PDB file of C-alpha atoms in Angstrom:
ATOM      1  CA  MET A1397      92.454 -48.261 -47.517  1.00  0.00           C
ATOM      2  CA  ILE A1398      90.221 -50.990 -49.267  1.00  0.00           C
ATOM      3  CA  ASN A1399      87.078 -52.543 -48.182  1.00  0.00           C
ATOM      4  CA  ASP A1400      88.940 -55.957 -47.267  1.00  0.00           C
ATOM      5  CA  GLN A1401      88.344 -58.648 -45.009  1.00  0.00           C
ATOM      6  CA  LYS A1402      91.472 -59.485 -42.980  1.00  0.00           C
ATOM      7  CA  LYS A1403      92.831 -61.812 -40.293  1.00  0.00           C
ATOM      8  CA  MET A1404      95.296 -60.348 -38.018  1.00  0.00           C
ATOM      9  CA  SER A1405      97.121 -61.532 -35.033  1.00  0.00           C
ATOM     10  CA  LYS A1406      96.159 -60.179 -31.811  1.00  0.00           C
ATOM     11  CA  LYS A1407      98.306 -59.798 -28.604  1.00  0.00           C
ATOM     12  CA  VAL A1408      95.939 -61.366 -26.082  1.00  0.00           C
ATOM     13  CA  LEU A1409      96.763 -60.617 -22.267  1.00  0.00           C
ATOM     14  CA  PRO A1410      95.780 -63.234 -19.842  1.00  0.00           C
ATOM     15  CA  ALA A1411      92.654 -62.110 -17.924  1.00  0.00           C
ATOM     16  CA  GLU A1412      94.707 -61.793 -14.692  1.00  0.00           C
ATOM     17  CA  THR A1413      97.036 -58.875 -15.788  1.00  0.00           C
ATOM     18  CA  PHE A1414      94.020 -56.737 -16.160  1.00  0.00           C
ATOM     19  CA  ASP A1415      93.088 -54.435 -13.661  1.00  0.00           C
ATOM     20  CA  GLU A1416      89.775 -55.375 -12.176  1.00  0.00           C
ATOM     21  CA  ASP A1417      88.175 -52.015 -12.321  1.00  0.00           C
ATOM     22  CA  TYR A1418      89.336 -51.466 -15.926  1.00  0.00           C
ATOM     23  CA  ASP A1419      87.103 -54.622 -17.228  1.00  0.00           C
ATOM     24  CA  ASP A1420      84.160 -54.597 -14.843  1.00  0.00           C
ATOM     25  CA  ASN A1421      83.668 -50.699 -15.407  1.00  0.00           C
ATOM     26  CA  LEU A1422      82.380 -51.688 -18.933  1.00  0.00           C
ATOM     27  CA  PHE A1423      79.235 -53.554 -17.394  1.00  0.00           C
ATOM     28  CA  GLU A1424      78.781 -50.825 -14.962  1.00  0.00           C
ATOM     29  CA  ALA A1425      78.144 -48.475 -17.712  1.00  0.00           C
ATOM     30  CA  ILE A1426      74.856 -50.538 -18.683  1.00  0.00           C
ATOM     31  CA  GLY A1427      73.891 -50.814 -15.253  1.00  0.00           C
ATOM     32  CA  PHE A1428      75.515 -54.495 -13.997  1.00  0.00           C
ATOM     33  CA  GLU A1429      77.508 -54.965 -11.161  1.00  0.00           C
ATOM     34  CA  ILE A1430      80.426 -57.405 -11.586  1.00  0.00           C
ATOM     35  CA  ILE A1431      82.158 -57.976  -8.487  1.00  0.00           C
ATOM     36  CA  GLU A1432      83.111 -61.769  -8.759  1.00  0.00           C
ATOM     37  CA  ASP A1433      83.508 -64.513 -11.451  1.00  0.00           C
ATOM     38  CA  ASP A1434      80.224 -65.818 -10.464  1.00  0.00           C
ATOM     39  CA  ASP A1435      78.397 -62.638 -11.351  1.00  0.00           C
ATOM     40  CA  PHE A1436      80.015 -62.586 -14.715  1.00  0.00           C
ATOM     41  CA  PHE A1437      79.171 -66.353 -15.424  1.00  0.00           C
ATOM     42  CA  ASP A1438      75.471 -65.694 -14.309  1.00  0.00           C
ATOM     43  CA  LEU A1439      75.227 -62.645 -16.801  1.00  0.00           C
ATOM     44  CA  PHE A1440      76.698 -64.878 -19.615  1.00  0.00           C
ATOM     45  CA  GLU A1441      74.006 -67.890 -18.694  1.00  0.00           C
ATOM     46  CA  SER A1442      71.131 -64.927 -18.741  1.00  0.00           C
ATOM     47  CA  ALA A1443      72.307 -63.985 -21.837  1.00  0.00           C
ATOM     48  CA  ASP A1444      72.715 -67.613 -23.484  1.00  0.00           C
ATOM     49  CA  LYS A1445      69.358 -68.582 -22.060  1.00  0.00           C
ATOM     50  CA  TYR A1446      67.102 -65.300 -22.900  1.00  0.00           C
ATOM     51  CA  GLY A1447      69.113 -63.774 -26.152  1.00  0.00           C
ATOM     52  CA  THR A1448      68.493 -64.158 -29.606  1.00  0.00           C
ATOM     53  CA  TYR A1449      70.416 -66.563 -31.382  1.00  0.00           C
ATOM     54  CA  SER A1450      72.251 -66.093 -34.509  1.00  0.00           C
ATOM     55  CA  LEU A1451      75.714 -67.567 -36.540  1.00  0.00           C
ATOM     56  CA  ILE A1452      77.920 -66.875 -38.941  1.00  0.00           C
ATOM     57  CA  ASN A1453      80.493 -69.286 -40.553  1.00  0.00           C
ATOM     58  CA  ARG A1454      83.881 -67.690 -40.682  1.00  0.00           C
ATOM     59  CA  GLY A1455      86.208 -70.363 -42.457  1.00  0.00           C
ATOM     60  CA  GLU A1456      86.428 -73.597 -40.415  1.00  0.00           C
ATOM     61  CA  ALA A1457      84.771 -72.117 -37.418  1.00  0.00           C
ATOM     62  CA  THR A1458      81.267 -71.126 -36.573  1.00  0.00           C
ATOM     63  CA  LEU A1459      80.825 -68.021 -34.618  1.00  0.00           C
ATOM     64  CA  GLN A1460      77.113 -68.318 -32.247  1.00  0.00           C
ATOM     65  CA  GLY A1461      75.924 -65.220 -30.709  1.00  0.00           C
ATOM     66  CA  LYS A1462      73.073 -64.693 -28.410  1.00  0.00           C
ATOM     67  CA  CYS A1463      72.031 -60.930 -27.946  1.00  0.00           C
ATOM     68  CA  TRP A1464      70.021 -60.470 -24.700  1.00  0.00           C
ATOM     69  CA  LYS A1465      68.065 -57.160 -25.457  1.00  0.00           C
ATOM     70  CA  VAL A1466      67.648 -55.617 -21.687  1.00  0.00           C
ATOM     71  CA  GLY A1467      65.839 -52.703 -22.720  1.00  0.00           C
ATOM     72  CA  ASP A1468      66.377 -49.121 -23.915  1.00  0.00           C
ATOM     73  CA  GLY A1469      69.084 -50.199 -26.105  1.00  0.00           C
ATOM     74  CA  LEU A1470      70.688 -51.940 -23.354  1.00  0.00           C
ATOM     75  CA  GLU A1471      72.387 -55.669 -24.555  1.00  0.00           C
ATOM     76  CA  VAL A1472      74.392 -58.285 -23.187  1.00  0.00           C
ATOM     77  CA  TRP A1473      76.252 -60.293 -25.890  1.00  0.00           C
ATOM     78  CA  ALA A1474      77.236 -64.059 -25.203  1.00  0.00           C
ATOM     79  CA  TRP A1475      79.531 -65.396 -27.988  1.00  0.00           C
ATOM     80  CA  LEU A1476      80.942 -68.885 -28.754  1.00  0.00           C
ATOM     81  CA  CYS A1477      83.267 -69.811 -31.367  1.00  0.00           C
ATOM     82  CA  ALA A1478      83.601 -73.461 -32.302  1.00  0.00           C
ATOM     83  CA  SER A1479      85.347 -75.640 -34.865  1.00  0.00           C
ATOM     84  CA  GLY A1480      83.842 -78.903 -35.287  1.00  0.00           C
ATOM     85  CA  LYS A1481      82.891 -80.071 -31.974  1.00  0.00           C
ATOM     86  CA  LYS A1482      85.797 -78.280 -29.940  1.00  0.00           C
ATOM     87  CA  ILE A1483      85.059 -74.838 -28.302  1.00  0.00           C
ATOM     88  CA  GLN A1484      87.584 -72.165 -29.152  1.00  0.00           C
ATOM     89  CA  TYR A1485      86.482 -69.112 -27.253  1.00  0.00           C
ATOM     90  CA  GLU A1486      83.614 -67.996 -25.234  1.00  0.00           C
ATOM     91  CA  ASP A1487      82.647 -64.387 -24.379  1.00  0.00           C
ATOM     92  CA  CYS A1488      80.128 -62.307 -22.614  1.00  0.00           C
ATOM     93  CA  ARG A1489      80.156 -58.451 -23.137  1.00  0.00           C
ATOM     94  CA  PRO A1490      78.044 -55.631 -22.865  1.00  0.00           C
ATOM     95  CA  ALA A1491      76.360 -53.338 -25.792  1.00  0.00           C
ATOM     96  CA  PHE A1492      74.322 -50.448 -26.628  1.00  0.00           C
ATOM     97  CA  ARG A1493      72.405 -49.882 -29.802  1.00  0.00           C
ATOM     98  CA  SER A1494      73.230 -46.258 -30.011  1.00  0.00           C
ATOM     99  CA  ARG A1495      71.103 -44.082 -31.875  1.00  0.00           C
ATOM    100  CA  TYR A1496      72.684 -42.019 -34.583  1.00  0.00           C
ATOM    101  CA  ALA A1497      73.614 -43.956 -38.001  1.00  0.00           C
ATOM    102  CA  TYR A1498      76.792 -42.860 -39.779  1.00  0.00           C
ATOM    103  CA  ILE A1499      78.102 -43.609 -43.251  1.00  0.00           C
ATOM    104  CA  PHE A1500      81.640 -45.252 -43.358  1.00  0.00           C
ATOM    105  CA  SER A1501      83.605 -45.211 -46.675  1.00  0.00           C
ATOM    106  CA  PRO A1502      86.089 -46.508 -47.279  1.00  0.00           C
ATOM    107  CA  TRP A1503      86.276 -49.229 -44.678  1.00  0.00           C
ATOM    108  CA  GLU A1504      87.879 -52.396 -43.561  1.00  0.00           C
ATOM    109  CA  LEU A1505      86.873 -55.504 -41.388  1.00  0.00           C
ATOM    110  CA  ILE A1506      89.246 -56.781 -38.985  1.00  0.00           C
ATOM    111  CA  GLU A1507      88.945 -60.200 -37.607  1.00  0.00           C
ATOM    112  CA  TYR A1508      90.893 -62.275 -35.132  1.00  0.00           C
ATOM    113  CA  GLU A1509      90.860 -65.966 -35.725  1.00  0.00           C
ATOM    114  CA  GLU A1510      91.777 -67.100 -32.200  1.00  0.00           C
ATOM    115  CA  SER A1511      88.777 -65.342 -30.401  1.00  0.00           C
ATOM    116  CA  GLY A1512      86.285 -64.784 -33.259  1.00  0.00           C
ATOM    117  CA  ASP A1513      86.627 -60.895 -32.396  1.00  0.00           C
ATOM    118  CA  ALA A1514      85.760 -58.534 -35.055  1.00  0.00           C
ATOM    119  CA  LEU A1515      86.660 -54.977 -35.383  1.00  0.00           C
ATOM    120  CA  LEU A1516      85.388 -52.487 -37.874  1.00  0.00           C
ATOM    121  CA  ARG A1517      87.614 -49.490 -39.286  1.00  0.00           C
ATOM    122  CA  GLY A1518      86.419 -46.850 -41.199  1.00  0.00           C
ATOM    123  CA  TYR A1519      86.368 -43.229 -42.254  1.00  0.00           C
ATOM    124  CA  LEU A1520      83.699 -40.151 -41.444  1.00  0.00           C
ATOM    125  CA  ASN A1521      83.810 -37.595 -44.429  1.00  0.00           C
ATOM    126  CA  ALA A1522      86.909 -39.371 -45.680  1.00  0.00           C
ATOM    127  CA  ASP A1523      89.064 -37.746 -43.065  1.00  0.00           C
ATOM    128  CA  THR A1524      88.233 -38.931 -39.596  1.00  0.00           C
ATOM    129  CA  GLU A1525      89.158 -42.666 -38.728  1.00  0.00           C
ATOM    130  CA  ILE A1526      87.249 -44.697 -36.449  1.00  0.00           C
ATOM    131  CA  LEU A1527      87.723 -47.897 -34.977  1.00  0.00           C
ATOM    132  CA  PHE A1528      84.880 -49.947 -32.915  1.00  0.00           C
ATOM    133  CA  GLN A1529      84.267 -53.407 -31.812  1.00  0.00           C
ATOM    134  CA  LEU A1530      81.601 -54.985 -34.242  1.00  0.00           C
ATOM    135  CA  GLN A1531      78.967 -56.333 -31.929  1.00  0.00           C
ATOM    136  CA  ASN A1532      76.256 -57.897 -34.347  1.00  0.00           C
ATOM    137  CA  LEU A1533      78.797 -59.582 -36.921  1.00  0.00           C
ATOM    138  CA  THR A1534      76.540 -63.041 -36.294  1.00  0.00           C
ATOM    139  CA  GLU A1535      73.422 -60.841 -37.452  1.00  0.00           C
ATOM    140  CA  LEU A1536      74.427 -59.946 -40.774  1.00  0.00           C
ATOM    141  CA  ASN A1537      73.918 -60.922 -44.281  1.00  0.00           C
ATOM    142  CA  LEU A1538      77.458 -61.525 -45.817  1.00  0.00           C
ATOM    143  CA  ASN A1539      76.147 -59.560 -48.672  1.00  0.00           C
ATOM    144  CA  VAL A1540      76.880 -56.364 -46.779  1.00  0.00           C
ATOM    145  CA  PHE A1541      80.277 -56.637 -47.230  1.00  0.00           C
ATOM    146  CA  ASN A1542      80.156 -56.179 -50.775  1.00  0.00           C
ATOM    147  CA  TYR A1543      79.240 -52.482 -50.617  1.00  0.00           C
ATOM    148  CA  SER A1544      81.571 -49.483 -51.025  1.00  0.00           C
ATOM    149  CA  HIS A1545      80.020 -47.903 -47.819  1.00  0.00           C
ATOM    150  CA  LEU A1546      78.412 -49.066 -44.530  1.00  0.00           C
ATOM    151  CA  HIS A1547      75.713 -47.856 -42.504  1.00  0.00           C
ATOM    152  CA  VAL A1548      76.899 -47.885 -39.068  1.00  0.00           C
ATOM    153  CA  ALA A1549      75.942 -46.906 -35.781  1.00  0.00           C
ATOM    154  CA  PHE A1550      78.394 -46.677 -32.589  1.00  0.00           C
ATOM    155  CA  ALA A1551      78.569 -45.302 -29.112  1.00  0.00           C
ATOM    156  CA  GLY A1552      81.356 -45.199 -26.281  1.00  0.00           C
ATOM    157  CA  LEU A1553      80.781 -47.172 -23.179  1.00  0.00           C
ATOM    158  CA  ALA A1554      82.766 -45.245 -20.198  1.00  0.00           C
ATOM    159  CA  TYR A1555      85.216 -46.906 -17.992  1.00  0.00           C
ATOM    160  CA  SER A1556      85.066 -43.578 -16.410  1.00  0.00           C
ATOM    161  CA  ALA A1557      83.961 -39.771 -17.007  1.00  0.00           C
ATOM    162  CA  VAL A1558      84.078 -36.641 -15.432  1.00  0.00           C
ATOM    163  CA  LEU A1559      82.364 -33.427 -16.070  1.00  0.00           C
ATOM    164  CA  HIS A1560      83.733 -29.802 -16.082  1.00  0.00           C
ATOM    165  CA  SER A1561      82.392 -26.586 -16.832  1.00  0.00           C
ATOM    166  CA  GLY A1562      82.085 -25.184 -20.320  1.00  0.00           C
ATOM    167  CA  SER A1563      85.133 -22.814 -19.811  1.00  0.00           C
ATOM    168  CA  TYR A1564      87.508 -25.922 -19.629  1.00  0.00           C
ATOM    169  CA  LEU A1565      87.262 -26.369 -23.391  1.00  0.00           C
ATOM    170  CA  LYS A1566      88.729 -23.141 -23.626  1.00  0.00           C
ATOM    171  CA  ARG A1567      92.136 -24.291 -22.038  1.00  0.00           C
ATOM    172  CA  ASN A1568      91.500 -27.996 -23.204  1.00  0.00           C
ATOM    173  CA  PRO A1569      90.520 -28.343 -26.738  1.00  0.00           C
ATOM    174  CA  PRO A1570      88.162 -31.241 -28.145  1.00  0.00           C
ATOM    175  CA  VAL A1571      89.874 -34.776 -28.290  1.00  0.00           C
ATOM    176  CA  PHE A1572      88.734 -37.841 -30.148  1.00  0.00           C
ATOM    177  CA  GLU A1573      91.965 -40.213 -29.526  1.00  0.00           C
ATOM    178  CA  LEU A1574      93.075 -43.880 -29.203  1.00  0.00           C
ATOM    179  CA  ALA A1575      94.334 -44.747 -25.558  1.00  0.00           C
ATOM    180  CA  GLU A1576      97.041 -46.940 -27.159  1.00  0.00           C
ATOM    181  CA  LYS A1577      98.995 -43.615 -27.976  1.00  0.00           C
ATOM    182  CA  THR A1578      99.018 -42.670 -24.360  1.00  0.00           C
ATOM    183  CA  PRO A1579     102.403 -44.449 -22.862  1.00  0.00           C
ATOM    184  CA  GLU A1580     100.900 -45.336 -19.613  1.00  0.00           C
ATOM    185  CA  LEU A1581      97.610 -46.471 -20.856  1.00  0.00           C
ATOM    186  CA  ALA A1582      98.881 -48.479 -24.001  1.00  0.00           C
ATOM    187  CA  GLU A1583      99.693 -51.476 -22.437  1.00  0.00           C
ATOM    188  CA  ASN A1584      95.962 -52.698 -21.191  1.00  0.00           C
ATOM    189  CA  ALA A1585      94.314 -50.513 -23.814  1.00  0.00           C
ATOM    190  CA  TYR A1586      91.817 -52.344 -25.834  1.00  0.00           C
ATOM    191  CA  GLU A1587      92.161 -51.581 -29.743  1.00  0.00           C
ATOM    192  CA  SER A1588      88.804 -49.577 -29.626  1.00  0.00           C
ATOM    193  CA  ASP A1589      89.601 -47.599 -26.406  1.00  0.00           C
ATOM    194  CA  TYR A1590      89.290 -43.726 -26.897  1.00  0.00           C
ATOM    195  CA  LEU A1591      90.055 -40.779 -24.833  1.00  0.00           C
ATOM    196  CA  ILE A1592      87.828 -38.249 -25.227  1.00  0.00           C
ATOM    197  CA  ARG A1593      86.854 -34.431 -24.516  1.00  0.00           C
ATOM    198  CA  GLY A1594      84.158 -32.458 -25.844  1.00  0.00           C
ATOM    199  CA  ARG A1595      80.918 -30.293 -25.051  1.00  0.00           C
ATOM    200  CA  VAL A1596      77.723 -31.719 -24.033  1.00  0.00           C
ATOM    201  CA  LEU A1597      74.670 -31.295 -26.830  1.00  0.00           C
ATOM    202  CA  ALA A1598      72.046 -33.052 -25.261  1.00  0.00           C
ATOM    203  CA  TRP A1599      71.785 -35.742 -22.336  1.00  0.00           C
ATOM    204  CA  ARG A1600      68.762 -38.003 -20.723  1.00  0.00           C
ATOM    205  CA  TYR A1601      68.557 -40.420 -18.094  1.00  0.00           C
ATOM    206  CA  LEU A1602      68.188 -44.093 -18.649  1.00  0.00           C
ATOM    207  CA  LYS A1603      67.704 -46.879 -16.100  1.00  0.00           C
ATOM    208  CA  ASN A1604      68.309 -50.471 -16.251  1.00  0.00           C
ATOM    209  CA  PRO A1605      65.415 -52.233 -16.331  1.00  0.00           C
ATOM    210  CA  LEU A1606      66.720 -55.232 -14.566  1.00  0.00           C
ATOM    211  CA  THR A1607      69.029 -53.857 -12.196  1.00  0.00           C
ATOM    212  CA  GLU A1608      67.593 -50.497 -11.507  1.00  0.00           C
ATOM    213  CA  SER A1609      70.744 -48.965 -11.913  1.00  0.00           C
ATOM    214  CA  ASP A1610      70.658 -45.255 -12.972  1.00  0.00           C
ATOM    215  CA  LEU A1611      72.509 -44.828 -16.428  1.00  0.00           C
ATOM    216  CA  VAL A1612      72.885 -41.231 -18.469  1.00  0.00           C
ATOM    217  CA  TRP A1613      72.993 -40.686 -22.282  1.00  0.00           C
ATOM    218  CA  LEU A1614      75.291 -38.258 -23.601  1.00  0.00           C
ATOM    219  CA  HIS A1615      75.398 -36.727 -27.095  1.00  0.00           C
ATOM    220  CA  VAL A1616      79.172 -34.920 -27.144  1.00  0.00           C
ATOM    221  CA  ASP A1617      80.804 -32.628 -29.807  1.00  0.00           C
ATOM    222  CA  VAL A1618      84.215 -34.093 -29.652  1.00  0.00           C
ATOM    223  CA  GLY A1619      85.482 -31.933 -32.625  1.00  0.00           C
ATOM    224  CA  LYS A1620      85.364 -33.716 -36.181  1.00  0.00           C
ATOM    225  CA  PHE A1621      82.113 -35.317 -35.235  1.00  0.00           C
ATOM    226  CA  ARG A1622      79.144 -35.616 -32.389  1.00  0.00           C
ATOM    227  CA  LEU A1623      79.819 -39.106 -30.413  1.00  0.00           C
ATOM    228  CA  GLU A1624      77.178 -40.859 -28.038  1.00  0.00           C
ATOM    229  CA  ILE A1625      78.571 -42.122 -24.819  1.00  0.00           C
ATOM    230  CA  LEU A1626      76.593 -44.264 -22.145  1.00  0.00           C
ATOM    231  CA  ALA A1627      77.596 -43.806 -18.276  1.00  0.00           C
ATOM    232  CA  ASN A1628      76.831 -45.172 -15.093  1.00  0.00           C
ATOM    233  CA  ARG A1629      75.145 -42.204 -13.589  1.00  0.00           C
ATOM    234  CA  HIS A1630      77.234 -42.695  -9.991  1.00  0.00           C
ATOM    235  CA  ALA A1631      80.562 -42.686 -11.873  1.00  0.00           C
ATOM    236  CA  LEU A1632      80.138 -39.481 -13.460  1.00  0.00           C
ATOM    237  CA  PRO A1633      81.127 -36.427 -10.839  1.00  0.00           C
ATOM    238  CA  GLY A1634      80.238 -33.084 -12.011  1.00  0.00           C
ATOM    239  CA  ARG A1635      76.909 -30.906 -12.755  1.00  0.00           C
ATOM    240  CA  LEU A1636      75.378 -32.420 -15.786  1.00  0.00           C
ATOM    241  CA  LYS A1637      73.793 -29.789 -18.197  1.00  0.00           C
ATOM    242  CA  ILE A1638      74.076 -28.945 -21.737  1.00  0.00           C
ATOM    243  CA  GLY A1639      77.157 -26.937 -22.810  1.00  0.00           C
ATOM    244  CA  ALA A1640      79.237 -28.491 -19.908  1.00  0.00           C
ATOM    245  CA  ALA A1641      82.470 -30.208 -21.069  1.00  0.00           C
ATOM    246  CA  ILE A1642      83.287 -33.530 -20.270  1.00  0.00           C
ATOM    247  CA  SER A1643      86.412 -35.714 -20.311  1.00  0.00           C
ATOM    248  CA  ALA A1644      85.851 -39.531 -20.700  1.00  0.00           C
ATOM    249  CA  ARG A1645      88.018 -42.872 -21.228  1.00  0.00           C
ATOM    250  CA  ILE A1646      85.545 -45.068 -23.152  1.00  0.00           C
ATOM    251  CA  TRP A1647      85.497 -48.437 -25.464  1.00  0.00           C
ATOM    252  CA  LEU A1648      84.054 -47.620 -28.450  1.00  0.00           C
ATOM    253  CA  GLN A1649      81.558 -50.348 -29.754  1.00  0.00           C
ATOM    254  CA  GLY A1650      78.969 -50.806 -32.254  1.00  0.00           C
ATOM    255  CA  HIS A1651      76.624 -52.016 -35.120  1.00  0.00           C
ATOM    256  CA  ILE A1652      76.423 -52.305 -39.004  1.00  0.00           C
ATOM    257  CA  LEU A1653      72.747 -51.268 -39.891  1.00  0.00           C
ATOM    258  CA  ASP A1654      70.623 -52.769 -42.789  1.00  0.00           C
ATOM    259  CA  ARG A1655      67.738 -51.291 -44.162  1.00  0.00           C
ATOM    260  CA  GLU A1656      65.136 -52.408 -41.527  1.00  0.00           C
ATOM    261  CA  ASP A1657      67.315 -50.610 -39.064  1.00  0.00           C
ATOM    262  CA  LEU A1658      67.626 -47.443 -40.918  1.00  0.00           C
ATOM    263  CA  GLU A1659      63.830 -47.353 -41.757  1.00  0.00           C
ATOM    264  CA  ALA A1660      63.264 -47.578 -38.051  1.00  0.00           C
ATOM    265  CA  ARG A1661      65.461 -45.132 -36.958  1.00  0.00           C
ATOM    266  CA  TYR A1662      63.611 -42.319 -38.343  1.00  0.00           C
ATOM    267  CA  GLU A1663      61.619 -40.129 -35.547  1.00  0.00           C
ATOM    268  CA  GLY A1664      60.900 -36.539 -37.028  1.00  0.00           C
ATOM    269  CA  VAL A1665      63.176 -33.868 -36.099  1.00  0.00           C
ATOM    270  CA  ASP A1666      66.382 -34.365 -34.121  1.00  0.00           C
ATOM    271  CA  ARG A1667      66.008 -31.514 -30.717  1.00  0.00           C
ATOM    272  CA  ALA A1668      69.756 -32.484 -29.974  1.00  0.00           C
ATOM    273  CA  TYR A1669      70.877 -30.750 -33.068  1.00  0.00           C
ATOM    274  CA  GLU A1670      71.030 -26.948 -32.997  1.00  0.00           C
ATOM    275  CA  ILE A1671      68.788 -24.513 -35.440  1.00  0.00           C
ATOM    276  CA  SER A1672      71.773 -23.328 -36.743  1.00  0.00           C
ATOM    277  CA  ASP A1673      73.277 -26.816 -37.641  1.00  0.00           C
ATOM    278  CA  PHE A1674      70.267 -26.814 -40.476  1.00  0.00           C
ATOM    279  CA  TRP A1675      70.625 -23.467 -41.739  1.00  0.00           C
ATOM    280  CA  GLY A1676      74.070 -24.584 -42.447  1.00  0.00           C
ATOM    281  CA  ARG A1677      73.307 -27.102 -44.648  1.00  0.00           C
ATOM    282  CA  LEU A1678      71.044 -24.814 -46.736  1.00  0.00           C
ATOM    283  CA  GLN A1679      72.949 -23.328 -49.862  1.00  0.00           C
ATOM    284  CA  ARG A1680      72.005 -20.828 -52.408  1.00  0.00           C
ATOM    285  CA  GLY A1681      72.762 -21.986 -56.017  1.00  0.00           C
ATOM    286  CA  ASN A1682      73.723 -19.478 -58.650  1.00  0.00           C
TER     287      ASN A1682
END
């Protein structure tokens, strides 16, 4: 894999072919209930009105983004892709600014001409491939794509999730796998949809300050790495506790971080990690 900006064709399904719950659950994960089309358009208009404006030129098209920071990392993005005076694409999607940063190397950016969408594919520790929806493309300085590695932060918004007892993982080992690899899910799965299973390392409750919906942030060991997940509390059956097992279907989304983002993230010792994790990094040279 090389650090290359690519434009690829994308199979776009008409909106009516998606199951209604499948699409709406993503907004529920950040505390917004979308029941009718008017709810979606109201959210789009609010993001357009209150969001912070940014833009980026991509060939003959201009991507315009409005990032509405709702609070506690919750965001709604309004997108508009225009070529001259012609609007090619408009969209509204949920987002979450995750807490932990990772390094992608190598990496590639995948862009879709007909929608203005962008996906980022990269490797953690050179052996774990990750693919996520890039939320903040319009906020970035293009010089960032000249680097051999990228600092990124990503989290899964849960379509659905279930908690199990800790012994569940003895029979069912951790999983982090693209949903499109599962035949019954492949047709409607978005490129960055994943099926995950792992152990809960930490959790905390959140609340959408506008809707007062109860949410939950979880830090989950999915085997090769640790993943943040955000879910609607009412859509997460089971007993929530550290050490519990969780299985979920998620949409993986994230952001590329600049230097200011990285400096703002240092908060001292991270209590979500176990003491043994820190000792394991100490090595004695001979």
